[in-house]
Amino acid sequence: MELMVLIALLNGGLIALSRTFNGALAKHSHALIASCCNHIVGFVLLSAWIICLENGANQLQGQPPVYLYLGGVIGALFVVLNSWALPSLGVMRCTLLVICGQMLTGVVLDIISSANGIHWASLVGVCLMLAGVVFLNRLKQPTPQVKHANCSL
């Protein structure tokens, strides 16, 4: 269990680092171009990884429902939106808002599924993060001013 917690923490750090690089790449082109580059590099890496897997481990088991492939669409949308927002909001503010959105969505999904129920600590955690966003915005720290070449999608 502790290993999975460490992996999740590492993953959170890697996501922030990845979004930072992608946001910086978007400054040199456009959020869509940066996101496309991100997915091409990820596709090449994952393809090589899958090829290296043992036989049988690199195949889908059964026929998954088609809607499950929407995760890729949502992931691509996440990368584009983050690449667009991060240069303007800054890494910390953007990361905090993304995590708040993830926590709120997690709470809503737990309520809908009723699989794990909702614990008061989850709601307190979401409230504390939202308070952090409000506090961060009240500090009125200068945010990086980025001129987007073309902000239309």
PDB file of C-alpha atoms in Angstrom:
ATOM      1  CA  MET A   1       0.000   0.000   0.000  1.00  0.00           C
ATOM      2  CA  GLU A   2       2.813   2.430   0.880  1.00  0.00           C
ATOM      3  CA  LEU A   3       4.411   1.706  -2.494  1.00  0.00           C
ATOM      4  CA  MET A   4       1.179   2.662  -4.273  1.00  0.00           C
ATOM      5  CA  VAL A   5       1.007   5.911  -2.271  1.00  0.00           C
ATOM      6  CA  LEU A   6       4.564   6.713  -3.319  1.00  0.00           C
ATOM      7  CA  ILE A   7       3.750   5.861  -6.931  1.00  0.00           C
ATOM      8  CA  ALA A   8       0.679   8.123  -6.812  1.00  0.00           C
ATOM      9  CA  LEU A   9       2.752  10.967  -5.340  1.00  0.00           C
ATOM     10  CA  LEU A  10       5.439  10.455  -7.971  1.00  0.00           C
ATOM     11  CA  ASN A  11       2.739  10.447 -10.633  1.00  0.00           C
ATOM     12  CA  GLY A  12       1.384  13.757  -9.357  1.00  0.00           C
ATOM     13  CA  GLY A  13       4.851  15.267  -9.562  1.00  0.00           C
ATOM     14  CA  LEU A  14       5.360  13.897 -13.053  1.00  0.00           C
ATOM     15  CA  ILE A  15       2.026  15.328 -14.175  1.00  0.00           C
ATOM     16  CA  ALA A  16       2.998  18.782 -12.908  1.00  0.00           C
ATOM     17  CA  LEU A  17       6.396  18.486 -14.592  1.00  0.00           C
ATOM     18  CA  SER A  18       4.847  17.247 -17.819  1.00  0.00           C
ATOM     19  CA  ARG A  19       2.297  20.073 -17.849  1.00  0.00           C
ATOM     20  CA  THR A  20       5.071  22.589 -17.215  1.00  0.00           C
ATOM     21  CA  PHE A  21       7.074  21.342 -20.193  1.00  0.00           C
ATOM     22  CA  ASN A  22       3.983  21.229 -22.378  1.00  0.00           C
ATOM     23  CA  GLY A  23       2.941  24.728 -21.324  1.00  0.00           C
ATOM     24  CA  ALA A  24       6.416  26.000 -22.139  1.00  0.00           C
ATOM     25  CA  LEU A  25       6.232  24.269 -25.517  1.00  0.00           C
ATOM     26  CA  ALA A  26       2.878  25.958 -26.129  1.00  0.00           C
ATOM     27  CA  LYS A  27       4.563  29.347 -25.687  1.00  0.00           C
ATOM     28  CA  HIS A  28       6.636  28.565 -28.759  1.00  0.00           C
ATOM     29  CA  SER A  29       3.719  27.468 -30.904  1.00  0.00           C
ATOM     30  CA  HIS A  30       0.127  26.860 -29.871  1.00  0.00           C
ATOM     31  CA  ALA A  31      -1.566  24.724 -27.241  1.00  0.00           C
ATOM     32  CA  LEU A  32      -2.873  22.361 -29.925  1.00  0.00           C
ATOM     33  CA  ILE A  33       0.560  21.911 -31.513  1.00  0.00           C
ATOM     34  CA  ALA A  34       2.184  21.377 -28.109  1.00  0.00           C
ATOM     35  CA  SER A  35      -0.486  18.855 -27.153  1.00  0.00           C
ATOM     36  CA  CYS A  36      -0.121  17.023 -30.459  1.00  0.00           C
ATOM     37  CA  CYS A  37       3.659  16.787 -29.915  1.00  0.00           C
ATOM     38  CA  ASN A  38       2.973  15.512 -26.394  1.00  0.00           C
ATOM     39  CA  HIS A  39       0.719  12.747 -27.692  1.00  0.00           C
ATOM     40  CA  ILE A  40       3.029  11.769 -30.555  1.00  0.00           C
ATOM     41  CA  VAL A  41       5.960  11.336 -28.163  1.00  0.00           C
ATOM     42  CA  GLY A  42       3.711   9.449 -25.731  1.00  0.00           C
ATOM     43  CA  PHE A  43       2.425   7.226 -28.551  1.00  0.00           C
ATOM     44  CA  VAL A  44       5.951   6.311 -29.634  1.00  0.00           C
ATOM     45  CA  LEU A  45       6.996   5.572 -26.041  1.00  0.00           C
ATOM     46  CA  LEU A  46       3.914   3.459 -25.261  1.00  0.00           C
ATOM     47  CA  SER A  47       4.161   1.614 -28.583  1.00  0.00           C
ATOM     48  CA  ALA A  48       7.755   0.640 -27.825  1.00  0.00           C
ATOM     49  CA  TRP A  49       6.743  -0.404 -24.314  1.00  0.00           C
ATOM     50  CA  ILE A  50       3.882  -2.577 -25.601  1.00  0.00           C
ATOM     51  CA  ILE A  51       6.158  -4.227 -28.192  1.00  0.00           C
ATOM     52  CA  CYS A  52       8.581  -5.116 -25.407  1.00  0.00           C
ATOM     53  CA  LEU A  53       5.866  -6.827 -23.318  1.00  0.00           C
ATOM     54  CA  GLU A  54       5.626 -10.590 -23.282  1.00  0.00           C
ATOM     55  CA  ASN A  55       3.160 -12.332 -25.577  1.00  0.00           C
ATOM     56  CA  GLY A  56      -0.408 -12.100 -24.394  1.00  0.00           C
ATOM     57  CA  ALA A  57       0.197  -9.170 -22.092  1.00  0.00           C
ATOM     58  CA  ASN A  58      -0.072  -6.709 -24.948  1.00  0.00           C
ATOM     59  CA  GLN A  59      -3.610  -7.584 -26.077  1.00  0.00           C
ATOM     60  CA  LEU A  60      -6.991  -6.372 -24.923  1.00  0.00           C
ATOM     61  CA  GLN A  61      -8.924  -8.948 -22.948  1.00  0.00           C
ATOM     62  CA  GLY A  62     -12.371  -9.317 -24.513  1.00  0.00           C
ATOM     63  CA  GLN A  63     -14.339  -6.495 -26.134  1.00  0.00           C
ATOM     64  CA  PRO A  64     -14.468  -3.443 -23.910  1.00  0.00           C
ATOM     65  CA  PRO A  65     -17.472  -1.134 -24.372  1.00  0.00           C
ATOM     66  CA  VAL A  66     -16.779   1.585 -26.938  1.00  0.00           C
ATOM     67  CA  TYR A  67     -17.419   4.408 -24.464  1.00  0.00           C
ATOM     68  CA  LEU A  68     -14.346   3.346 -22.480  1.00  0.00           C
ATOM     69  CA  TYR A  69     -12.194   4.732 -25.301  1.00  0.00           C
ATOM     70  CA  LEU A  70     -13.470   8.228 -24.439  1.00  0.00           C
ATOM     71  CA  GLY A  71     -10.722   8.308 -21.831  1.00  0.00           C
ATOM     72  CA  GLY A  72      -8.292   9.039 -24.654  1.00  0.00           C
ATOM     73  CA  VAL A  73     -10.445  11.927 -25.874  1.00  0.00           C
ATOM     74  CA  ILE A  74     -10.709  13.324 -22.362  1.00  0.00           C
ATOM     75  CA  GLY A  75      -6.954  12.890 -21.850  1.00  0.00           C
ATOM     76  CA  ALA A  76      -6.186  14.772 -25.060  1.00  0.00           C
ATOM     77  CA  LEU A  77      -8.611  17.530 -24.062  1.00  0.00           C
ATOM     78  CA  PHE A  78      -6.926  17.717 -20.649  1.00  0.00           C
ATOM     79  CA  VAL A  79      -3.513  18.195 -22.231  1.00  0.00           C
ATOM     80  CA  VAL A  80      -4.760  20.892 -24.623  1.00  0.00           C
ATOM     81  CA  LEU A  81      -6.641  22.840 -21.958  1.00  0.00           C
ATOM     82  CA  ASN A  82      -3.757  22.620 -19.540  1.00  0.00           C
ATOM     83  CA  SER A  83      -1.277  23.765 -22.185  1.00  0.00           C
ATOM     84  CA  TRP A  84      -3.517  26.710 -22.863  1.00  0.00           C
ATOM     85  CA  ALA A  85      -4.115  27.709 -19.230  1.00  0.00           C
ATOM     86  CA  LEU A  86      -0.744  27.027 -17.615  1.00  0.00           C
ATOM     87  CA  PRO A  87       1.293  29.784 -19.306  1.00  0.00           C
ATOM     88  CA  SER A  88      -1.267  32.363 -18.161  1.00  0.00           C
ATOM     89  CA  LEU A  89      -1.988  31.037 -14.669  1.00  0.00           C
ATOM     90  CA  GLY A  90       1.451  29.820 -13.695  1.00  0.00           C
ATOM     91  CA  VAL A  91       2.406  26.304 -12.624  1.00  0.00           C
ATOM     92  CA  MET A  92       1.259  26.436  -8.988  1.00  0.00           C
ATOM     93  CA  ARG A  93      -2.110  28.087  -9.557  1.00  0.00           C
ATOM     94  CA  CYS A  94      -2.900  25.906 -12.558  1.00  0.00           C
ATOM     95  CA  THR A  95      -1.847  22.722 -10.747  1.00  0.00           C
ATOM     96  CA  LEU A  96      -3.911  23.625  -7.700  1.00  0.00           C
ATOM     97  CA  LEU A  97      -6.978  24.309  -9.820  1.00  0.00           C
ATOM     98  CA  VAL A  98      -6.518  21.059 -11.738  1.00  0.00           C
ATOM     99  CA  ILE A  99      -6.256  19.102  -8.479  1.00  0.00           C
ATOM    100  CA  CYS A 100      -9.356  20.891  -7.119  1.00  0.00           C
ATOM    101  CA  GLY A 101     -11.240  19.913 -10.266  1.00  0.00           C
ATOM    102  CA  GLN A 102     -10.082  16.326  -9.907  1.00  0.00           C
ATOM    103  CA  MET A 103     -11.121  16.188  -6.250  1.00  0.00           C
ATOM    104  CA  LEU A 104     -14.543  17.702  -6.946  1.00  0.00           C
ATOM    105  CA  THR A 105     -15.089  15.255  -9.796  1.00  0.00           C
ATOM    106  CA  GLY A 106     -13.956  12.388  -7.565  1.00  0.00           C
ATOM    107  CA  VAL A 107     -16.416  13.363  -4.854  1.00  0.00           C
ATOM    108  CA  VAL A 108     -19.250  13.622  -7.392  1.00  0.00           C
ATOM    109  CA  LEU A 109     -18.344  10.254  -8.946  1.00  0.00           C
ATOM    110  CA  ASP A 110     -18.215   8.626  -5.491  1.00  0.00           C
ATOM    111  CA  ILE A 111     -21.643  10.078  -4.693  1.00  0.00           C
ATOM    112  CA  ILE A 112     -23.068   8.847  -8.008  1.00  0.00           C
ATOM    113  CA  SER A 113     -21.559   5.374  -7.788  1.00  0.00           C
ATOM    114  CA  SER A 114     -22.022   5.007  -4.029  1.00  0.00           C
ATOM    115  CA  ALA A 115     -19.220   2.460  -4.274  1.00  0.00           C
ATOM    116  CA  ASN A 116     -17.138   3.905  -1.492  1.00  0.00           C
ATOM    117  CA  GLY A 117     -19.630   6.347  -0.075  1.00  0.00           C
ATOM    118  CA  ILE A 118     -18.549   9.829   0.846  1.00  0.00           C
ATOM    119  CA  HIS A 119     -16.487  10.531   3.902  1.00  0.00           C
ATOM    120  CA  TRP A 120     -16.513  13.869   5.678  1.00  0.00           C
ATOM    121  CA  ALA A 121     -12.715  14.028   5.342  1.00  0.00           C
ATOM    122  CA  SER A 122     -13.099  14.122   1.548  1.00  0.00           C
ATOM    123  CA  LEU A 123     -15.365  17.147   1.776  1.00  0.00           C
ATOM    124  CA  VAL A 124     -13.013  18.848   4.242  1.00  0.00           C
ATOM    125  CA  GLY A 125     -10.115  18.180   1.867  1.00  0.00           C
ATOM    126  CA  VAL A 126     -11.977  19.718  -1.057  1.00  0.00           C
ATOM    127  CA  CYS A 127     -12.953  22.751   1.039  1.00  0.00           C
ATOM    128  CA  LEU A 128      -9.348  23.253   2.172  1.00  0.00           C
ATOM    129  CA  MET A 129      -8.089  23.103  -1.394  1.00  0.00           C
ATOM    130  CA  LEU A 130     -10.720  25.583  -2.546  1.00  0.00           C
ATOM    131  CA  ALA A 131      -9.743  27.842   0.368  1.00  0.00           C
ATOM    132  CA  GLY A 132      -6.158  27.558  -0.847  1.00  0.00           C
ATOM    133  CA  VAL A 133      -7.211  28.730  -4.295  1.00  0.00           C
ATOM    134  CA  VAL A 134      -9.059  31.703  -2.803  1.00  0.00           C
ATOM    135  CA  PHE A 135      -6.075  32.513  -0.586  1.00  0.00           C
ATOM    136  CA  LEU A 136      -3.680  32.243  -3.508  1.00  0.00           C
ATOM    137  CA  ASN A 137      -5.815  34.570  -5.611  1.00  0.00           C
ATOM    138  CA  ARG A 138      -6.009  37.141  -2.783  1.00  0.00           C
ATOM    139  CA  LEU A 139      -2.233  37.342  -2.628  1.00  0.00           C
ATOM    140  CA  LYS A 140      -2.429  38.947  -6.058  1.00  0.00           C
ATOM    141  CA  GLN A 141       0.872  37.559  -7.092  1.00  0.00           C
ATOM    142  CA  PRO A 142       1.786  38.583 -10.556  1.00  0.00           C
ATOM    143  CA  THR A 143       0.981  35.830 -12.967  1.00  0.00           C
ATOM    144  CA  PRO A 144       3.108  35.253 -16.007  1.00  0.00           C
ATOM    145  CA  GLN A 145       1.828  37.315 -18.895  1.00  0.00           C
ATOM    146  CA  VAL A 146       1.849  35.241 -21.985  1.00  0.00           C
ATOM    147  CA  LYS A 147       0.800  36.420 -25.339  1.00  0.00           C
ATOM    148  CA  HIS A 148      -0.785  33.517 -27.138  1.00  0.00           C
ATOM    149  CA  ALA A 149      -0.148  33.477 -30.840  1.00  0.00           C
ATOM    150  CA  ASN A 150      -3.684  32.272 -31.445  1.00  0.00           C
ATOM    151  CA  CYS A 151      -5.925  31.463 -28.514  1.00  0.00           C
ATOM    152  CA  SER A 152      -8.901  30.328 -30.541  1.00  0.00           C
ATOM    153  CA  LEU A 153      -9.586  26.625 -30.618  1.00  0.00           C
TER     154      LEU A 153
END
